[in-house]
XYZ file of C-alpha atoms in Angstrom:
415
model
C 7.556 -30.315 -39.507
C 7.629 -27.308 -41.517
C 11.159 -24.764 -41.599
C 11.512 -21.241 -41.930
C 13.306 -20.044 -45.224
C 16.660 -19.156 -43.217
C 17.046 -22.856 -41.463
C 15.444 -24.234 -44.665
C 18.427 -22.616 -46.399
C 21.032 -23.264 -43.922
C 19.994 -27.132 -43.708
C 20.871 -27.004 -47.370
C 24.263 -25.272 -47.439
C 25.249 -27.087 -44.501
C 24.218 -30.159 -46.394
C 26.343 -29.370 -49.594
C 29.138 -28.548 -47.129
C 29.359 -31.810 -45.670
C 28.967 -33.705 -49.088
C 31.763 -31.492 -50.275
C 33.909 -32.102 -47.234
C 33.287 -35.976 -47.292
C 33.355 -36.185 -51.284
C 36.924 -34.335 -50.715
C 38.560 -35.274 -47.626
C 38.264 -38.769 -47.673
C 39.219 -39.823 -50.834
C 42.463 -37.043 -50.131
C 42.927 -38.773 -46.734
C 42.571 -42.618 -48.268
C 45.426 -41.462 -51.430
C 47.586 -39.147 -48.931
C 47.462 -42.184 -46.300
C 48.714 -44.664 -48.991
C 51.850 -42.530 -50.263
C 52.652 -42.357 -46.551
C 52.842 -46.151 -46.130
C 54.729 -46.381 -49.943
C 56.836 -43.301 -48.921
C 58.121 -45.444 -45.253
C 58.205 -48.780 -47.277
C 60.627 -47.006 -50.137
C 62.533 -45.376 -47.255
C 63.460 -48.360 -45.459
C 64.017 -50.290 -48.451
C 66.616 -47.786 -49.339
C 68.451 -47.810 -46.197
C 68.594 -51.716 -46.463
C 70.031 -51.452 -49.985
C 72.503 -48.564 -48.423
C 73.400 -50.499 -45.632
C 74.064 -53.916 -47.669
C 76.168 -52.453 -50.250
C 78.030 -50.477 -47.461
C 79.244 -53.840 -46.169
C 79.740 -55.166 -49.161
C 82.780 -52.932 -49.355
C 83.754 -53.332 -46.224
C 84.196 -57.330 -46.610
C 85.677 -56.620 -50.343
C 88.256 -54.797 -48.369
C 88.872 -57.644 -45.737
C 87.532 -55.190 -42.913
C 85.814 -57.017 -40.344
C 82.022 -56.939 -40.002
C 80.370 -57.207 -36.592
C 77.349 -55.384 -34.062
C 79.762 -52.410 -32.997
C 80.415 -51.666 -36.498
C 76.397 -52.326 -37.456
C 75.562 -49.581 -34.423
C 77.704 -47.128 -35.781
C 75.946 -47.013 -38.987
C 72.539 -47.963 -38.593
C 69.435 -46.002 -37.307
C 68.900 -46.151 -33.695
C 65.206 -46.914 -33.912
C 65.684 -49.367 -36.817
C 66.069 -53.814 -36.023
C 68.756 -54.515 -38.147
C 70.277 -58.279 -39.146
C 72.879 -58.780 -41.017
C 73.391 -62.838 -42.748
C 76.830 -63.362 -43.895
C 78.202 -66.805 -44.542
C 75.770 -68.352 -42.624
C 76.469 -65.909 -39.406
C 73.840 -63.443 -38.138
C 75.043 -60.434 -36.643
C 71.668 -58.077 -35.321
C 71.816 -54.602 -33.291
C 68.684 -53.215 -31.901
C 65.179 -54.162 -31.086
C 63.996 -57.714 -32.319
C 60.806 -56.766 -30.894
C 59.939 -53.672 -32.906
C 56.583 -53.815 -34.574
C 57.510 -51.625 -38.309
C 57.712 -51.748 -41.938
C 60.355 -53.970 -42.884
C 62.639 -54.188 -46.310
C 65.680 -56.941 -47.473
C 68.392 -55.991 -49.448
C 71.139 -58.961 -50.404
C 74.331 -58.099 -52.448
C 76.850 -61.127 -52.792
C 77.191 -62.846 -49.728
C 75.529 -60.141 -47.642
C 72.054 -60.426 -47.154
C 70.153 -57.138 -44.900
C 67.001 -57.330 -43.172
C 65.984 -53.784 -41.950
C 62.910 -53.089 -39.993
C 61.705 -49.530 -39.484
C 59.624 -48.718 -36.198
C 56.298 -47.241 -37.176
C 56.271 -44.277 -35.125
C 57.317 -41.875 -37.709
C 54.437 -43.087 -39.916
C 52.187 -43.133 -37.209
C 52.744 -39.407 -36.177
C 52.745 -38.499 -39.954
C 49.009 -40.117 -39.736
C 47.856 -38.271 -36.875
C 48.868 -35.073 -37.921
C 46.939 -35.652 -41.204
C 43.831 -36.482 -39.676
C 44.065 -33.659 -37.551
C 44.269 -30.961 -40.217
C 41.517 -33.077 -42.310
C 39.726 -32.639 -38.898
C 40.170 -28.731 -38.964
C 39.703 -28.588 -42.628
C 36.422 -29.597 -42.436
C 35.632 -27.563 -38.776
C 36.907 -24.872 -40.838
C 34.395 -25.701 -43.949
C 31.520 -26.212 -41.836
C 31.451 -23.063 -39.488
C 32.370 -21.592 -43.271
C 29.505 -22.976 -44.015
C 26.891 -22.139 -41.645
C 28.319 -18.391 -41.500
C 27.800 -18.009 -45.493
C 24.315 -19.364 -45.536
C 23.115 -17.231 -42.434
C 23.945 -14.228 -44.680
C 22.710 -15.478 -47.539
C 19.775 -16.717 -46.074
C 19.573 -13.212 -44.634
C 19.528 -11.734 -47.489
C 16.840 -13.842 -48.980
C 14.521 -13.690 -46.342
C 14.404 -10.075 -46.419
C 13.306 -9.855 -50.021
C 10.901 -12.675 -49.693
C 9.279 -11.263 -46.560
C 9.233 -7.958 -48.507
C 7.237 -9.805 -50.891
C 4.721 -11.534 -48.309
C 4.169 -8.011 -46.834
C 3.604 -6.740 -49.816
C 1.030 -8.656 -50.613
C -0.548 -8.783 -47.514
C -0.932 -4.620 -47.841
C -2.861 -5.445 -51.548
C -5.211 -7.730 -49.694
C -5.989 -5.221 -47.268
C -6.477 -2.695 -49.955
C -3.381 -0.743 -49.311
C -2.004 -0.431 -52.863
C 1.635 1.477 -52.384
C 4.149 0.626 -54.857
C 7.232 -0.996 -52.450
C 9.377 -0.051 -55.411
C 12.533 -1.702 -53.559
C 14.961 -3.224 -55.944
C 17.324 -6.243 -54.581
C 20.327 -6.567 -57.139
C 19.028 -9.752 -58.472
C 17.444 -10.364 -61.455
C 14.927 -12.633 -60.918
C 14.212 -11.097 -57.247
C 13.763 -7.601 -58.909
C 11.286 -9.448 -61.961
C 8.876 -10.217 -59.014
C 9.536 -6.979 -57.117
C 8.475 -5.190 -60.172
C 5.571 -7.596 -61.040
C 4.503 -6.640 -57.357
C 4.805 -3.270 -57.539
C 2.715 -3.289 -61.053
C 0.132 -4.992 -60.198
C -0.136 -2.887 -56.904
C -0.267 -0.054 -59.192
C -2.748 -1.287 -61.435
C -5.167 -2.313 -59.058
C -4.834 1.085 -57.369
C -5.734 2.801 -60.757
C -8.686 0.101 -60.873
C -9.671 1.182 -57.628
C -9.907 4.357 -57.935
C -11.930 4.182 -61.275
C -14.416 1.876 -59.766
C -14.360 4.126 -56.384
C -15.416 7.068 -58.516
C -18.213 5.445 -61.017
C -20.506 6.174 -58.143
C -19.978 10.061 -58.319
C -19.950 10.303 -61.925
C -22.669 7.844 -62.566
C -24.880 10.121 -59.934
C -23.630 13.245 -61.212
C -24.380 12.010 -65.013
C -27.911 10.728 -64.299
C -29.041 14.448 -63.324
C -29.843 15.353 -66.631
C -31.357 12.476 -68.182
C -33.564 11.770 -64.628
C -35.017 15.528 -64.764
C -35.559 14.653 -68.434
C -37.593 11.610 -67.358
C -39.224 13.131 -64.527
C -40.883 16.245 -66.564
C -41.971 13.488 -69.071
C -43.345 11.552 -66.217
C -45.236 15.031 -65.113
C -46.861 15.192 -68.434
C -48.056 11.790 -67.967
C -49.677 13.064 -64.446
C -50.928 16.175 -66.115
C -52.510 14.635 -68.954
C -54.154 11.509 -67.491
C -57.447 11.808 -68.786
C -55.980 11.361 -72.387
C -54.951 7.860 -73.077
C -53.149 8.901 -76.267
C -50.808 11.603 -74.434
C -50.045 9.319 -71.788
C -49.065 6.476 -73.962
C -47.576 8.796 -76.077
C -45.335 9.784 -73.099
C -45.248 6.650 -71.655
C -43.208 5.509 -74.342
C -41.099 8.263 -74.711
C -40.483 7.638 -70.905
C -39.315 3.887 -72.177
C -36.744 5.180 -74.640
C -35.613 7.843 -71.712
C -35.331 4.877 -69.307
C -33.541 2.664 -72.222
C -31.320 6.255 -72.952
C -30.086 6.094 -69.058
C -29.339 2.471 -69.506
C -27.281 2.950 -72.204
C -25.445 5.859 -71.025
C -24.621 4.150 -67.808
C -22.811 1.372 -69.882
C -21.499 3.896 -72.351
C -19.709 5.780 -68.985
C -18.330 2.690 -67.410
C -17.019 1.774 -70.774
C -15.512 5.019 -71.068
C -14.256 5.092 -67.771
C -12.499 2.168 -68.097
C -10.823 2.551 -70.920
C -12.497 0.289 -73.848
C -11.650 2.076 -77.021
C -14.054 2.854 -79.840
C -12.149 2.754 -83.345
C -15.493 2.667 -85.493
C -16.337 5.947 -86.935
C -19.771 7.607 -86.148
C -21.633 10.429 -87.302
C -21.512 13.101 -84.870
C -24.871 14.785 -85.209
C -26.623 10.947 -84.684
C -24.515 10.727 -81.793
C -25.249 13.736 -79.832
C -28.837 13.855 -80.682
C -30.337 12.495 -77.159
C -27.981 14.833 -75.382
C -30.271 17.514 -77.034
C -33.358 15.518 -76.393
C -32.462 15.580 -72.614
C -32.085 18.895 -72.176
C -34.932 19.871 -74.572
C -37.553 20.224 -71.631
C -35.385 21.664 -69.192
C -34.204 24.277 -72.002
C -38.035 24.903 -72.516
C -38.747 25.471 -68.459
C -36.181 28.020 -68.229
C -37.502 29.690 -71.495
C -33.878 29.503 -72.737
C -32.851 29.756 -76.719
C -31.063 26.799 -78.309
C -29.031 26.658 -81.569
C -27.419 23.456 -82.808
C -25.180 23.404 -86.501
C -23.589 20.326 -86.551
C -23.821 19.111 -90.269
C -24.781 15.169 -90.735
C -21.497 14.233 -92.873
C -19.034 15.016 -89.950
C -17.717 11.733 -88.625
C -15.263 10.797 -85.356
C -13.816 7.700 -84.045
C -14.353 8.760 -80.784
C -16.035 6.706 -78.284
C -19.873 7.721 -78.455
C -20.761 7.456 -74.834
C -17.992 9.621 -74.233
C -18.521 12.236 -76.615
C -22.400 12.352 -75.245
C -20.691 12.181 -71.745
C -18.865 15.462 -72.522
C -21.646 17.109 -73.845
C -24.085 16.630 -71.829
C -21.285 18.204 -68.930
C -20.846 21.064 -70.968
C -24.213 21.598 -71.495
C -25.223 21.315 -67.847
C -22.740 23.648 -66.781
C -24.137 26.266 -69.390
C -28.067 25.627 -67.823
C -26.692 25.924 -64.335
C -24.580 28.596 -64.726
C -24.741 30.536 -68.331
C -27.470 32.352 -69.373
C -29.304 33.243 -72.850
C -28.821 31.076 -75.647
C -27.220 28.174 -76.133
C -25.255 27.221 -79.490
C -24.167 24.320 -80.153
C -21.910 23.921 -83.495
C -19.303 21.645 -84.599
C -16.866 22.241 -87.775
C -13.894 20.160 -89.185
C -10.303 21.521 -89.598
C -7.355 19.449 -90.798
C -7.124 17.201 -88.484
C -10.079 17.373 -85.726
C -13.244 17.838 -85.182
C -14.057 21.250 -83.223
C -17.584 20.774 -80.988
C -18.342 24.226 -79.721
C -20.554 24.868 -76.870
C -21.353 28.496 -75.885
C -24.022 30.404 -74.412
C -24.704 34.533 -73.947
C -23.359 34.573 -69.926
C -20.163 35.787 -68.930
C -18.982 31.978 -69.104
C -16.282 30.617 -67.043
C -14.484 32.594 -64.341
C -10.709 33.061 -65.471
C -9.245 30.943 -62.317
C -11.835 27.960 -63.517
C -10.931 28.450 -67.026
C -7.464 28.113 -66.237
C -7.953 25.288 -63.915
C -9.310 23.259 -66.913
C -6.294 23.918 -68.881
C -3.827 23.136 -65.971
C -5.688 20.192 -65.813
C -5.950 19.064 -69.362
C -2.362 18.880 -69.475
C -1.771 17.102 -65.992
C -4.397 14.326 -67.970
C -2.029 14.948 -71.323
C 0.250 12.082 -69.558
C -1.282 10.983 -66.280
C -5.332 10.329 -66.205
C -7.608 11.052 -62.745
C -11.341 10.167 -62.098
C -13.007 13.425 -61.721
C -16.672 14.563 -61.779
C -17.970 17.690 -63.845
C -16.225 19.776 -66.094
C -12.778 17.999 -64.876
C -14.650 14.899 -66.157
C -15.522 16.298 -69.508
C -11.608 16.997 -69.482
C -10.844 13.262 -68.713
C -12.911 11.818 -70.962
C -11.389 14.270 -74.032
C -8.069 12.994 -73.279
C -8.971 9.527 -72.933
C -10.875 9.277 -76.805
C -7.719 11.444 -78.156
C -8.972 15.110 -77.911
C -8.886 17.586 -75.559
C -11.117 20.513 -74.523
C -10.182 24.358 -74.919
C -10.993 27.285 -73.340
C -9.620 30.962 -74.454
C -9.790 33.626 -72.080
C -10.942 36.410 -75.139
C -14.196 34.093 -75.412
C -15.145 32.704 -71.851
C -18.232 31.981 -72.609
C -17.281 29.444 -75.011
C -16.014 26.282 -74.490
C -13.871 23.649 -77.881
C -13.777 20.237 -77.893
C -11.562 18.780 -80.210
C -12.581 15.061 -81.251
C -10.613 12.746 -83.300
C -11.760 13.096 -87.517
C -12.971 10.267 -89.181
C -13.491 12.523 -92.360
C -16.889 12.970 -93.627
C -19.544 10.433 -94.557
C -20.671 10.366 -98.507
């Protein structure tokens, strides 16, 4: 039969109670019980000796001895006898059922026995308070393991609820604390991994959105290529020729996919990488689209400059950027990338009236909220996340809206 934690825990203390009563009271009882009996058997021994050298000094004195004079000085719920030259001379009970003690000086010789009474009562009282003692240490007992098992309980069903809500996919922190230190380790254990598989969540919950909104690009890439194909079908060598640029498009989105999920997930990139080699399919991408809308495009990024920054990321970023200048820039679009002292500065800029001043100042607001606490967004928000999460940041100045930083981590330049 299976117990609940508060009987499971009040069969317990009320098992150490009674071990403690019975390990305690009886032995007490057995030793306290024993110096009674020695205590009555000394006492009556003593009155005999009292008693015997009290006629002793009577006879020496040539006083006369008899049951008068043995009533006057004896205890009235003592037998006593008295043997003197041969004569007995007795006053009370023969009867009486006691402890019992001789005494003989010279020719007097004392038998004194006690009625047991006294001891008896003495007895009785003892067992009662050993009685109430352990009343006493029982309902003690059971009172201080109902609270404690109270207490317990709560915590533990704290803990049973809590992870009840993670199964269900509610992932609030309980963030109760209990004033015990090992209750507290698992609270916070709880409440951590309730936290990280909220962040997990989340990431995973937004992949969709930013894998859909990434794909734009590269799919309208593919597609145009595919159109080629269409338009150029009665020439085997253009369509293979497309065909397999197609493949490396298809191969691109593959590896960009991976590259985000990476990204978004946080698997760091400490190899350095040469930017320009990096970027390049970003600009192969957009080359058709750039071409369809008859727009201008610039890139200066020199081949020594080198980051340790993730490269899915830093393709993720600028292929955001460079989206958001074909959607909503016009003229132009540069592309250039410089080193300073300690970063490397992508700059993407176009000849519209780039971003509105509320939007511009959105991203900032929102490149320091990501500074110390990171949020799956999609767009230029993600471009913001993913900065922050390789180590950079993005910029945007109000003097030059149409212009848009990204500072990347430096690995120096390559020889």
């Amino acid at each position: 039969m299976k117990l609940g934690f508060r009987r499971s825990i009040q069969r317990i203390a009320m098992i150490v109670a009674f071990l403690g009563v019975v390990g305690y009271a009886i032995p007490t009882l057995f030793f306290t019980v024993d110096s009674l009996r020695e205590g009555a058997r000394r006492q009556v021994a003593t009155e005999a000796l009292n008693i015997a050298t009290h006629l002793q000094m009577r006879l020496a004195e040539g006083q006369k001895i008899d049951a008068l004079y043995l009533e006057r000085i004896a205890s009235q719920e003592a037998f006593i006898q008295v043997e003197l030259y041969g004569q007995l001379i007795e006053h009370g009970n023969p009867d009486v059922v006691g402890v019992s003690a001789t005494s003989k000086i010279g020719p007097v010789q004392v038998t004194v026995i006690s009625s047991n009474t006294n001891l008896e009562n003495a007895i009785q009282r003892l067992l009662i308070s050993t009685g109430l003692y352990g009343a006493i240490a029982a309902a003690g007992a059971w009172f201080l393991s109902r609270e404690l098992a109270k207490r317990l309980e709560k915590p533990v069903q704290d803990f049973v609820n809590a992870a009840i809500q993670i199964e269900t996919g509610d992932r609030r922190a309980a963030n109760q604390r209990y004033g015990v230190v090992e209750l507290d380790n698992v609270a916070e254990v709880l409440d951590s991994v309730s936290k990280r598989m909220q962040q997990l969540l989340l990431v995973e919950r937004q992949l969709t959105s930013e894998i859909s909104h990434q794909l734009r690009t590269p799919l309208t890439a593919l597609q145009l290529q595919i159109d080629e194909i269409l338009v150029s079908a009665d020439d085997p060598k253009v369509v293979q020729a497309e065909a397999e640029k197609a493949s490396r498009q298809i191969a691109r989105i593959t590896s960009a996919m991976q590259e985000l999920i990476n990204a978004r997930r946080g698997v760091e990139h400490t190899e350095p990488t040469e930017l320009r080699a990096t970027v390049a399919p970003v600009f192969n991408d957009v080359a058709l689209r750039l071409r369809d809308e008859r727009r201008g495009f610039e890139v200066d990024i020199p081949d020594s400059l080198q980051t340790t920054a993730a490269p899915g990321a830093v393709r993720h970023m600028l292929s955001i950027l460079l989206e958001n200048s074909l959607l909503h820039g016009r003229g132009k679009i540069s592309v250039t990338a410089k080193p300073n002292a300690e970063w490397l500065v992508l700059r993407v800029a176009d000849d519209g009236p780039g971003l509105p001043l509320e939007t511009g100042e959105a991203i900032n607001d929102l490149q320091r909220q990501l500074t110390s606490s990171q949020k799956p967004n999609i767009g230029l928000p993600l471009a913001v996340a993913l900065a922050v999460g390789v180590g950079g940041r993005i910029e945007w100045i109000a003097r030059e809206p149409n212009v848009v930083q990204v500072y990347l981590p430096t690995a120096g330049y390559s020889v």
